[in-house]
PDB file of C-alpha atoms and ligand atoms in Angstrom:
ATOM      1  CA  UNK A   1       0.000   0.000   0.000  1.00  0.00           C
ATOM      2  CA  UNK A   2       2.097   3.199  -1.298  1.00  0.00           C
ATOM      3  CA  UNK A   3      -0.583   5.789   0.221  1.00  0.00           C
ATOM      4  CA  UNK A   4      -1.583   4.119   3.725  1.00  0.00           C
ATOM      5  CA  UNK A   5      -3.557   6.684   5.585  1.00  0.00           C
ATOM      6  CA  UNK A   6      -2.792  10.076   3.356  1.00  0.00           C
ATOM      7  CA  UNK A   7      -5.875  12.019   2.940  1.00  0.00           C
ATOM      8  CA  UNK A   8      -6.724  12.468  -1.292  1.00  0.00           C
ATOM      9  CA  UNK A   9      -9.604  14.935  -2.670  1.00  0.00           C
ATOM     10  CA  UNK A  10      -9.786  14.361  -5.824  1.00  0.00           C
ATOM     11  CA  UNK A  11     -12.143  16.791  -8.330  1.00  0.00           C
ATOM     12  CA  UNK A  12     -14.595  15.336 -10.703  1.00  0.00           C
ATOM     13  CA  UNK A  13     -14.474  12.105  -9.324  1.00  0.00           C
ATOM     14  CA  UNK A  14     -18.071  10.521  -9.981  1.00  0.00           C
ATOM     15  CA  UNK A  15     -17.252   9.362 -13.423  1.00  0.00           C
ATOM     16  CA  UNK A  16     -13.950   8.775 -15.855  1.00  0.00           C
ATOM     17  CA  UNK A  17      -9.874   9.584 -14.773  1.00  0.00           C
ATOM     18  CA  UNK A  18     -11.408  11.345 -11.239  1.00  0.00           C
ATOM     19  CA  UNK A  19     -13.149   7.865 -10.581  1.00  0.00           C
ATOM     20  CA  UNK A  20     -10.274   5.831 -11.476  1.00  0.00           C
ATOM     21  CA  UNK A  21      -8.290   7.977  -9.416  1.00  0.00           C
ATOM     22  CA  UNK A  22     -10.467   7.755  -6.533  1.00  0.00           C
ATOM     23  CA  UNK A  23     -10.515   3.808  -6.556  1.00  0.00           C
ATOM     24  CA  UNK A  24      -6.784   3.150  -6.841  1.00  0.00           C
ATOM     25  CA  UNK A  25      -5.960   5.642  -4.180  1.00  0.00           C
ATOM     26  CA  UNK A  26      -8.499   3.698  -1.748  1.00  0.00           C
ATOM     27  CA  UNK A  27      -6.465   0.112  -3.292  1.00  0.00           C
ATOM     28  CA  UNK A  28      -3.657   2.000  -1.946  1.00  0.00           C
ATOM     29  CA  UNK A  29      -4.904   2.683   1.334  1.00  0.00           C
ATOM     30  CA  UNK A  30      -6.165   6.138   1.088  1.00  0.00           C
ATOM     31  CA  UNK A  31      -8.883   7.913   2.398  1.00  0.00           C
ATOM     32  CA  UNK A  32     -10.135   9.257  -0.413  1.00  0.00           C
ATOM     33  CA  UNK A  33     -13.097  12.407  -1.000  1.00  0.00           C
ATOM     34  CA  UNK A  34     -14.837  11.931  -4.014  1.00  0.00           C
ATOM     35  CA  UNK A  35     -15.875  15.144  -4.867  1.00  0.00           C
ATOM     36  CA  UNK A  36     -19.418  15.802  -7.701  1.00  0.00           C
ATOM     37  CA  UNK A  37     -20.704  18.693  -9.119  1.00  0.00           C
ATOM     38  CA  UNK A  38     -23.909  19.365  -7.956  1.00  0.00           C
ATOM     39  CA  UNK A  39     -27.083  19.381  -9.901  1.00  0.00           C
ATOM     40  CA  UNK A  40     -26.556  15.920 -10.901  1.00  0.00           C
ATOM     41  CA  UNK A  41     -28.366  13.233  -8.743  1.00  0.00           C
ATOM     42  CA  UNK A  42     -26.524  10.367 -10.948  1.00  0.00           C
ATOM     43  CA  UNK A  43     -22.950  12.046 -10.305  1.00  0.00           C
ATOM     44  CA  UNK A  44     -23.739  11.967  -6.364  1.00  0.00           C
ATOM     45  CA  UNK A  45     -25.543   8.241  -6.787  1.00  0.00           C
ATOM     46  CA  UNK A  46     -22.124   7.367  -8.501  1.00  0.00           C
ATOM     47  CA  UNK A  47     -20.014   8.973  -5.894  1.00  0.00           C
ATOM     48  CA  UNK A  48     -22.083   7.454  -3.175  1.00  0.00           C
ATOM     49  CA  UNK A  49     -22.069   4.580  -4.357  1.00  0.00           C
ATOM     50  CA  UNK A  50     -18.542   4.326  -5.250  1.00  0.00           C
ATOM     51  CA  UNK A  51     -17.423   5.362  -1.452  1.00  0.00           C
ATOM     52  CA  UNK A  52     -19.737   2.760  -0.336  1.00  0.00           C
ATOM     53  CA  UNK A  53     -17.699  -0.066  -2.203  1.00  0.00           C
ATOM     54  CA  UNK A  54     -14.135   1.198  -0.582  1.00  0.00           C
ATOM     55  CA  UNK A  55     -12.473  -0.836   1.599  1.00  0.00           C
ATOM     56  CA  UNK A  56     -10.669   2.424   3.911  1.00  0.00           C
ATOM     57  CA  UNK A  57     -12.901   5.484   5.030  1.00  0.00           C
ATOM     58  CA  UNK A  58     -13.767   7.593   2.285  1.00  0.00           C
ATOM     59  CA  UNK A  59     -16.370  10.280   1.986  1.00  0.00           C
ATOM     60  CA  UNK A  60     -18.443  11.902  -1.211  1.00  0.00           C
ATOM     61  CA  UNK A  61     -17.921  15.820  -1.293  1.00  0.00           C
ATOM     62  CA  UNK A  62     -20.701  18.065  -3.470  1.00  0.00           C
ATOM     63  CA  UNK A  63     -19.086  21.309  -4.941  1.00  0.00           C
ATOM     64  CA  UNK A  64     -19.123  23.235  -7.977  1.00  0.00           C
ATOM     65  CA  UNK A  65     -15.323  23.823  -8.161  1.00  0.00           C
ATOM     66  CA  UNK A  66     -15.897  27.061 -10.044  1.00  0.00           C
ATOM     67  CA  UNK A  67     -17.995  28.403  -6.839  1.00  0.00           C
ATOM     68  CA  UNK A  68     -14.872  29.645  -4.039  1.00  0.00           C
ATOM     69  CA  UNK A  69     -17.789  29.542  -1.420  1.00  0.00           C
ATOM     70  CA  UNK A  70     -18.696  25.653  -2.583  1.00  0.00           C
ATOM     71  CA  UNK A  71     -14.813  24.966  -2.426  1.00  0.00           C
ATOM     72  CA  UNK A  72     -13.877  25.936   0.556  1.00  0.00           C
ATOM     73  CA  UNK A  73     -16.946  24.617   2.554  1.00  0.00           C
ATOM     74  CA  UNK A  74     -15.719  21.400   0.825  1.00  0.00           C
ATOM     75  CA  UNK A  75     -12.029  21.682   2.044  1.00  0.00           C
ATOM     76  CA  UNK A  76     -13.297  22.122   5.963  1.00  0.00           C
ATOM     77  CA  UNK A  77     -15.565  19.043   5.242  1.00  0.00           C
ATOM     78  CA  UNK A  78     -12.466  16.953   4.474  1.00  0.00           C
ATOM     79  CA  UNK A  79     -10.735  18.218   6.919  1.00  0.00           C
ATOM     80  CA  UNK A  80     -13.183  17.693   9.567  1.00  0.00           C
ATOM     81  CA  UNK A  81     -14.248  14.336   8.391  1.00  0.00           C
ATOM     82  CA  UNK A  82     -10.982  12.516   7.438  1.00  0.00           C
ATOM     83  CA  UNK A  83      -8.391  14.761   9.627  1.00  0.00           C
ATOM     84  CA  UNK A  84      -6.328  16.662   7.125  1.00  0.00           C
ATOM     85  CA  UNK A  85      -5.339  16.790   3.472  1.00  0.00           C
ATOM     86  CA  UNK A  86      -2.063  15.705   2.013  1.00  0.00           C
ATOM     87  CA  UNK A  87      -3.055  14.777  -1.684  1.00  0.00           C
ATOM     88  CA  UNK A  88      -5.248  17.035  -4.206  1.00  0.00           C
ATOM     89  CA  UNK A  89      -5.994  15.937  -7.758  1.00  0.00           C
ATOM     90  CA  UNK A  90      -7.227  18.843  -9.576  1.00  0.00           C
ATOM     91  CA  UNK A  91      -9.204  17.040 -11.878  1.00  0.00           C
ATOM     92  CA  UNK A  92     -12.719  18.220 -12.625  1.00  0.00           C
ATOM     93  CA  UNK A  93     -12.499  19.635 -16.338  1.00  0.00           C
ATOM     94  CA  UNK A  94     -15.162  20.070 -19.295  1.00  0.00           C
ATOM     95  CA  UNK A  95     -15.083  20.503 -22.642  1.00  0.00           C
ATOM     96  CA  UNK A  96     -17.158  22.561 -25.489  1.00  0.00           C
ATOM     97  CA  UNK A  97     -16.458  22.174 -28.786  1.00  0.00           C
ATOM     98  CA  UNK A  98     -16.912  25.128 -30.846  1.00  0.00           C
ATOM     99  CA  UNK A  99     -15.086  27.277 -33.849  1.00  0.00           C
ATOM    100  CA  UNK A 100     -13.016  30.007 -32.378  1.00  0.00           C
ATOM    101  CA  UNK A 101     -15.244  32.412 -34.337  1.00  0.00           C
ATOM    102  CA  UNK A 102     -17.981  31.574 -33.210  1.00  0.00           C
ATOM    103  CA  UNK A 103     -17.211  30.782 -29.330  1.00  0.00           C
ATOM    104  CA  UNK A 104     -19.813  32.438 -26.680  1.00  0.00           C
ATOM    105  CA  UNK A 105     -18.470  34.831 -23.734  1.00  0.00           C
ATOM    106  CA  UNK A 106     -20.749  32.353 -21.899  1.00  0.00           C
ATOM    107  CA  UNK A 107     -18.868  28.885 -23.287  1.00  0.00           C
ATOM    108  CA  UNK A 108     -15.424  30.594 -22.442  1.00  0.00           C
ATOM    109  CA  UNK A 109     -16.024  31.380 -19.495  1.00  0.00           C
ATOM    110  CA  UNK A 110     -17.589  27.845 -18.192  1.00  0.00           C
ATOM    111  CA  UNK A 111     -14.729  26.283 -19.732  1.00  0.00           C
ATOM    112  CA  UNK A 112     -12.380  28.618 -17.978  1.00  0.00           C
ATOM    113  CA  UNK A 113     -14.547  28.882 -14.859  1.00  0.00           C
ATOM    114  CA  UNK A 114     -14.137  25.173 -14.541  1.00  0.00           C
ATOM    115  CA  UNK A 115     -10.773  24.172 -15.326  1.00  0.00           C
ATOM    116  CA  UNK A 116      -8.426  26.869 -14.859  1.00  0.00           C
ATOM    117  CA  UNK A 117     -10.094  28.511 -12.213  1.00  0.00           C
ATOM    118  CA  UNK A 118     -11.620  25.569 -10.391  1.00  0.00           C
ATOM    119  CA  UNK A 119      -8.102  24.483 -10.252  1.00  0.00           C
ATOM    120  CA  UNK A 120      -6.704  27.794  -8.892  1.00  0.00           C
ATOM    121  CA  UNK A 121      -9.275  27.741  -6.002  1.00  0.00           C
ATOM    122  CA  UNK A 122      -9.630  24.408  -5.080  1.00  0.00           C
ATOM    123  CA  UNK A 123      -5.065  23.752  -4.894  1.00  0.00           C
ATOM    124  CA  UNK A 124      -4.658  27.245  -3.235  1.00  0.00           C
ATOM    125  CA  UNK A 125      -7.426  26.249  -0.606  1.00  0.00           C
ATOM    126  CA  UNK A 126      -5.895  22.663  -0.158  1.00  0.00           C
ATOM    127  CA  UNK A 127      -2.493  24.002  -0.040  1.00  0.00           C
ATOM    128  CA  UNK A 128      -3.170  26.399   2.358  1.00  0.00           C
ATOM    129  CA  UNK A 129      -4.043  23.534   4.953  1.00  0.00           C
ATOM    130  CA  UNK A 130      -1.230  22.001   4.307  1.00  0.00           C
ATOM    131  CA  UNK A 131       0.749  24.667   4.634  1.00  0.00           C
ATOM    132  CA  UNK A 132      -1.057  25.209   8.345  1.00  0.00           C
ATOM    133  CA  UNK A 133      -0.010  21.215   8.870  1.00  0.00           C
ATOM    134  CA  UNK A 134       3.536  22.058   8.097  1.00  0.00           C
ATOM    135  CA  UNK A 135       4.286  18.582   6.551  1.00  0.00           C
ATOM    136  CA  UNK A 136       4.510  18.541   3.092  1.00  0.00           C
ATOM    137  CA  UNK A 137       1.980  17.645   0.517  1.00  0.00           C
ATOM    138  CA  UNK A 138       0.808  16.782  -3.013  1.00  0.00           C
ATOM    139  CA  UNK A 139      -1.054  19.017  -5.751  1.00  0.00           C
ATOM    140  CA  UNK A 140      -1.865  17.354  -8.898  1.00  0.00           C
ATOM    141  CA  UNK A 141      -3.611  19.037 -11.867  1.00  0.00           C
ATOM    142  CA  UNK A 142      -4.668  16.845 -14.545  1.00  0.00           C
ATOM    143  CA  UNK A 143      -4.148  18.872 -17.542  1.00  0.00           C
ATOM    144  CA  UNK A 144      -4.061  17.209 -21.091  1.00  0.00           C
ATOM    145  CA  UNK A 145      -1.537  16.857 -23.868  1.00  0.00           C
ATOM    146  CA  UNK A 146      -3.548  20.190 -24.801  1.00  0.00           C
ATOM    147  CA  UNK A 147      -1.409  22.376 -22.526  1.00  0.00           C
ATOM    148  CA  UNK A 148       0.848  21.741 -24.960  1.00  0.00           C
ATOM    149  CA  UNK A 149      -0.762  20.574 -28.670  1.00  0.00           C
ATOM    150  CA  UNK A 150      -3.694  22.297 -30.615  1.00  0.00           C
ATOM    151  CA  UNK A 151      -6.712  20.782 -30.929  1.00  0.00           C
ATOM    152  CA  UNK A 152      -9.253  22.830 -33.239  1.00  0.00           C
ATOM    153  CA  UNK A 153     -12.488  23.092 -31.960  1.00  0.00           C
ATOM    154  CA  UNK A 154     -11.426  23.759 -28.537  1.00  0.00           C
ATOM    155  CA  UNK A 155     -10.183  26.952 -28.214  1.00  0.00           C
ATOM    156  CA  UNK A 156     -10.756  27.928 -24.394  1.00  0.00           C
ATOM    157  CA  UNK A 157     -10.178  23.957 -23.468  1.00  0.00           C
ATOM    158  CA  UNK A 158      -6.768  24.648 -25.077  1.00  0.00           C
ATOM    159  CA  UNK A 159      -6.091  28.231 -23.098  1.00  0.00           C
ATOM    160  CA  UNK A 160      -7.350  26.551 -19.579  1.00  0.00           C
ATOM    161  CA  UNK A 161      -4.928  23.806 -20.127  1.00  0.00           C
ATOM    162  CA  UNK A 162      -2.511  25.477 -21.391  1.00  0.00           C
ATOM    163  CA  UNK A 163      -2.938  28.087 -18.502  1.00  0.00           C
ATOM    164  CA  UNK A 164      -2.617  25.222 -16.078  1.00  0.00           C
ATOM    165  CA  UNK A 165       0.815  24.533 -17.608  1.00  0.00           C
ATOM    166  CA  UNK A 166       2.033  27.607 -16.203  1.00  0.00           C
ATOM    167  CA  UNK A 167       0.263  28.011 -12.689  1.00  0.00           C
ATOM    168  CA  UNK A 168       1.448  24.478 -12.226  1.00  0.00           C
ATOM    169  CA  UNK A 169       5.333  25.610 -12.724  1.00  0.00           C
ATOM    170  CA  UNK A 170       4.749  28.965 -10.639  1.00  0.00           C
ATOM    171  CA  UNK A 171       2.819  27.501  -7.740  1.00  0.00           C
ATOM    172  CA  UNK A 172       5.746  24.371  -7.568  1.00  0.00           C
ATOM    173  CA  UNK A 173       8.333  27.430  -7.296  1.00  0.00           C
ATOM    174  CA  UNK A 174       5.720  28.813  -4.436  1.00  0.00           C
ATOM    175  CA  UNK A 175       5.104  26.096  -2.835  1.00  0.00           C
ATOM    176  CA  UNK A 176       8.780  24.046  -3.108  1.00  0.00           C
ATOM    177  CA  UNK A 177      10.064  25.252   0.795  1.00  0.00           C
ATOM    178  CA  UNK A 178       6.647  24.169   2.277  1.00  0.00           C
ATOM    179  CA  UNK A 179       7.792  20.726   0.726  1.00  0.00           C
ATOM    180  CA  UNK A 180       4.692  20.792  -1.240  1.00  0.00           C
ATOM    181  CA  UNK A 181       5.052  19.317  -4.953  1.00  0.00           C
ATOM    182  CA  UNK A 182       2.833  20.165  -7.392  1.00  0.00           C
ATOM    183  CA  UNK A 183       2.702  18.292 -11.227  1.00  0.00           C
ATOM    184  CA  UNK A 184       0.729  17.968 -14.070  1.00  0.00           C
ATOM    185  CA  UNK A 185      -0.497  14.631 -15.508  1.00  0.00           C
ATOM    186  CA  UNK A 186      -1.606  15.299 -18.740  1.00  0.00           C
ATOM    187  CA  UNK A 187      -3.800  12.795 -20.324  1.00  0.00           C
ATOM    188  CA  UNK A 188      -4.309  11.673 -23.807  1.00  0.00           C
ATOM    189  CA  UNK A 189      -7.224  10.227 -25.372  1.00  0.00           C
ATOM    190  CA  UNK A 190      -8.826   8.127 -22.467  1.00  0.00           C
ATOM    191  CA  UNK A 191     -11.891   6.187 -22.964  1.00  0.00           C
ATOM    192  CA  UNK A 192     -14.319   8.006 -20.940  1.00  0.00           C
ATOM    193  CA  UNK A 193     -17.808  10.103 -20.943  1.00  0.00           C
ATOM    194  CA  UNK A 194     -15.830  13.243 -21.820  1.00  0.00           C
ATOM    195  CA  UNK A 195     -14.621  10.645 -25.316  1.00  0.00           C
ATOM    196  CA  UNK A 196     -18.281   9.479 -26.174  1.00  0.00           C
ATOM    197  CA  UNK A 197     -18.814  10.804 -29.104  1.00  0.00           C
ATOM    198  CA  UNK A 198     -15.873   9.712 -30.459  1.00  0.00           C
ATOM    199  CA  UNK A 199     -15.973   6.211 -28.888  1.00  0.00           C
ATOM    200  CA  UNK A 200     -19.398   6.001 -30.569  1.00  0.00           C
ATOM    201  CA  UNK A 201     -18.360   6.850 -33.894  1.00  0.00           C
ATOM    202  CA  UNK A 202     -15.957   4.030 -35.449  1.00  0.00           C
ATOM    203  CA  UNK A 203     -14.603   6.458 -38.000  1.00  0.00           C
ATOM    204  CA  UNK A 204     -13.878   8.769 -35.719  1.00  0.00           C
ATOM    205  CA  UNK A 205     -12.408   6.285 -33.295  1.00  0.00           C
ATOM    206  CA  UNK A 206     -10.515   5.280 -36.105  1.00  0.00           C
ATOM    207  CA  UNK A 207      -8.856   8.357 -36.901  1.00  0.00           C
ATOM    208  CA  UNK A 208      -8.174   8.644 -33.308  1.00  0.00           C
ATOM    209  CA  UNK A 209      -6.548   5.980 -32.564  1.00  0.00           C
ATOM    210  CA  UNK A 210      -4.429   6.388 -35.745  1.00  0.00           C
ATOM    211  CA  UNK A 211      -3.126   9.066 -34.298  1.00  0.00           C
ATOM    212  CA  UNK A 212      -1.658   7.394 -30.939  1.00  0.00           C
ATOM    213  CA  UNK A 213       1.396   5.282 -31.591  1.00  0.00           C
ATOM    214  CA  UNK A 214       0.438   2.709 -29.212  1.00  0.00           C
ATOM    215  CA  UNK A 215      -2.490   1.825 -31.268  1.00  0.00           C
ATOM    216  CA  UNK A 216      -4.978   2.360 -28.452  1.00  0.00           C
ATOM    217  CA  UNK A 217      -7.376   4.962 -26.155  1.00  0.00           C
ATOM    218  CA  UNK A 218      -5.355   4.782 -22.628  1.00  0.00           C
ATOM    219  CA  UNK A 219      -7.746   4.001 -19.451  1.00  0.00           C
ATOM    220  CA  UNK A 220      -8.399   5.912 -16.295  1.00  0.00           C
ATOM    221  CA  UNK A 221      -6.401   3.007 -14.937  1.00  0.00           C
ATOM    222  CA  UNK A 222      -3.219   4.158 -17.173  1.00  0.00           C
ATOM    223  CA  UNK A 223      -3.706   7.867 -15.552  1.00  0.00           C
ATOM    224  CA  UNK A 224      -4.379   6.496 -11.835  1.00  0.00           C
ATOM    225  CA  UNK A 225      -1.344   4.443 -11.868  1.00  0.00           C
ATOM    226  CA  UNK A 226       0.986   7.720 -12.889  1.00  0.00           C
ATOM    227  CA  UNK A 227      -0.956   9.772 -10.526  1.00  0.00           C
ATOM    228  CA  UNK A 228      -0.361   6.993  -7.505  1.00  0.00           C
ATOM    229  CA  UNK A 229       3.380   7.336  -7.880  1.00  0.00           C
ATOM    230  CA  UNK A 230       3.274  11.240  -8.071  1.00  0.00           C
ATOM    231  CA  UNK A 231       0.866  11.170  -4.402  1.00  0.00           C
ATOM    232  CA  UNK A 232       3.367   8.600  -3.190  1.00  0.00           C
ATOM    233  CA  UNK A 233       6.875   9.426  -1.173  1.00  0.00           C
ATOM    234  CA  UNK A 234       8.289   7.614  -4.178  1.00  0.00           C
ATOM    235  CA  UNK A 235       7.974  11.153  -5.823  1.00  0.00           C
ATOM    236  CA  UNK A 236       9.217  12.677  -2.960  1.00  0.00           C
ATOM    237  CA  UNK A 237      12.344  14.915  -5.135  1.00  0.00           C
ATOM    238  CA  UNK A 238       9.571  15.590  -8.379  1.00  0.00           C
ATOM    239  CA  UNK A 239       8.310  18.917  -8.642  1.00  0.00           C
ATOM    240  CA  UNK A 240       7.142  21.188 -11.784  1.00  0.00           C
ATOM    241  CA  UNK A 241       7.216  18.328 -14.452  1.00  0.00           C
ATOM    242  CA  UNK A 242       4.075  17.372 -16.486  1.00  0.00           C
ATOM    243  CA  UNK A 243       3.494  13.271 -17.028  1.00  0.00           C
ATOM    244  CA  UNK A 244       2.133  12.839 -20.475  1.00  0.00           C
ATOM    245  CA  UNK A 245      -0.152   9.613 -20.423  1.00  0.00           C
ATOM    246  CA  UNK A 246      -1.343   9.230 -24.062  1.00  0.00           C
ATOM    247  CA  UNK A 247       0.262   6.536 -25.305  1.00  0.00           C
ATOM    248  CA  UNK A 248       3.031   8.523 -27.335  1.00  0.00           C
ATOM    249  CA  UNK A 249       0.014  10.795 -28.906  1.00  0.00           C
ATOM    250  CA  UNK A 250       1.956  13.914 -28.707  1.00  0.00           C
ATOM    251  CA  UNK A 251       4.670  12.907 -30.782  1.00  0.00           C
ATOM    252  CA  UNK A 252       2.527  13.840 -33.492  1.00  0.00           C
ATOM    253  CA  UNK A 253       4.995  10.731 -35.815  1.00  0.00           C
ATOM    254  CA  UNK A 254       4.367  11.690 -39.438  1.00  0.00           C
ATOM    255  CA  UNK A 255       3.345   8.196 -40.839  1.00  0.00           C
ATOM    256  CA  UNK A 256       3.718   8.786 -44.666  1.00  0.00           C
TER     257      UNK A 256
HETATM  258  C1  LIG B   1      -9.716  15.686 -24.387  1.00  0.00           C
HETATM  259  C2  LIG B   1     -10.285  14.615 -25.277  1.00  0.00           C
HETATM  260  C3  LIG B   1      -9.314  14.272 -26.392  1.00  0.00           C
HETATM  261  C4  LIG B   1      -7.939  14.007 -25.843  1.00  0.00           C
HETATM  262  C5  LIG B   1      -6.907  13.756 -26.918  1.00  0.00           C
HETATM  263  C6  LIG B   1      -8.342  15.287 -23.941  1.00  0.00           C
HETATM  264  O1  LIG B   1      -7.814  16.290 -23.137  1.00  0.00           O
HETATM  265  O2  LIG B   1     -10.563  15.863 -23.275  1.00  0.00           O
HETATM  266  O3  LIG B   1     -11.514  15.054 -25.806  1.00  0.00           O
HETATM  267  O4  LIG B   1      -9.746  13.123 -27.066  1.00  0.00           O
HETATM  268  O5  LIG B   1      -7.520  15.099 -25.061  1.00  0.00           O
HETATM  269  O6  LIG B   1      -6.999  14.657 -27.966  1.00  0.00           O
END
């Protein structure tokens, strides 16, 4: 067990990488919050449910990570309810696919309300516990390989993610003396809800996976496994890096 008794909160865990994360952190001995956007009685059924199954404590957590108020009533519910927090995976994101030129103030800023700044509010308000506990700790964004490659369509998903590139590399310099280290993983195509159209369409599919050199869609199991040794002292001296988890995908090999 690499994470015996470290508190996780992990965003956007009720379905896809979040869950996966969730349910290899409580393998590993965690006690894990499974936070779910409210709104959405199947997300909470699915985060119930899944806490229900683990083996060690763990708790479900409602917040809308783009709502400060929501986030940090959520932090003082981990903290009261499982002790303290040394682990947070920043992973709650969404996606809407629309031409640049015709992209809403409204989509933008849902998209950026979510990822970038859901993940601003809900690490500083973590971090600033464990800062208080003066022992360390673990942030953990889950980015994408579009913090660093285009992907047309998906303008403001590409500017959050590529925006949590860079708060990732300033907050590790902030955060380094409090022994605090703070990484991206960043995800390739995965097969989850966030994939279903394209999982559903076997051109599309096909043309997807064409494009990943290990000729398939990764699963949250790939990510979890990255993000386990990142939460785990094994990763004690890693700070600042990102973790690319796409199969070789942003390689981009020219195959002709
Ligand atoms: C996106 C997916 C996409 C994948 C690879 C992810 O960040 O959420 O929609 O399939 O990147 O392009």
């Amino acid at each position: 067990m690499r994470l015996k008794n470290k508190v996780a909160l992990i965003t956007g865990a009720s379905s896809g990488i979040g869950a996966g994360i969730a349910e290899r952190f409580s393998n590993e001995g965690a006690l894990v919050a499974v936070n779910y956007r409210p709104d959405s009685p199947r997300d909470r059924d699915a985060a119930e449910l899944a806490v229900k199954s683990y083996k060690a404590s763990a708790i479900a957590v409602e917040a809308d990570v783009s709502k400060r108020d929501q986030v940090e009533a959520m932090i003082a519910r981990v903290v009261k309810e499982l002790g303290r927090i040394d682990i947070c995976i920043n992973n709650a994101g969404i996606e809407i696919k629309h031409d640049f030129l015709e992209t809403t103030d409204a989509e933008w800023n849902r998209v950026l309300g979510v990822n970038l700044y859901g993940s601003f509010v809900v690490s500083q308000a973590a971090a600033r516990e464990m800062v208080k506990q003066g022992d360390g700790g673990r942030l953990i964004y889950i980015s994408s390989v579009h913090e660093d490659i285009p992907f047309p369509g998906f303008t403001s998903y590409c500017a959050s993610k590529g925006a949590i590139r860079m708060m990732m590399r300033n907050v590790a310099m902030e955060l380094a003396t409090h022994r605090i280290t703070v990484n991206n993983i960043a995800p390739g195509a995965i097969a989850t809800p966030i994939n279903k159209s394209v999982l559903e369409n076997p051109t599309a599919f096909r043309n997807a996976v064409s494009e990943i050199p290990l000729g398939r869609f990764g699963t949250p199991d790939d990510v979890a496994s990255v993000a386990v040794f990142l939460a785990s002292d094994d990763a004690a001296y890693v700070t600042a890096s990102t973790y690319y988890v796409d199969g070789g995908m942003t390689q981009q090999v020219t195959l002709y």
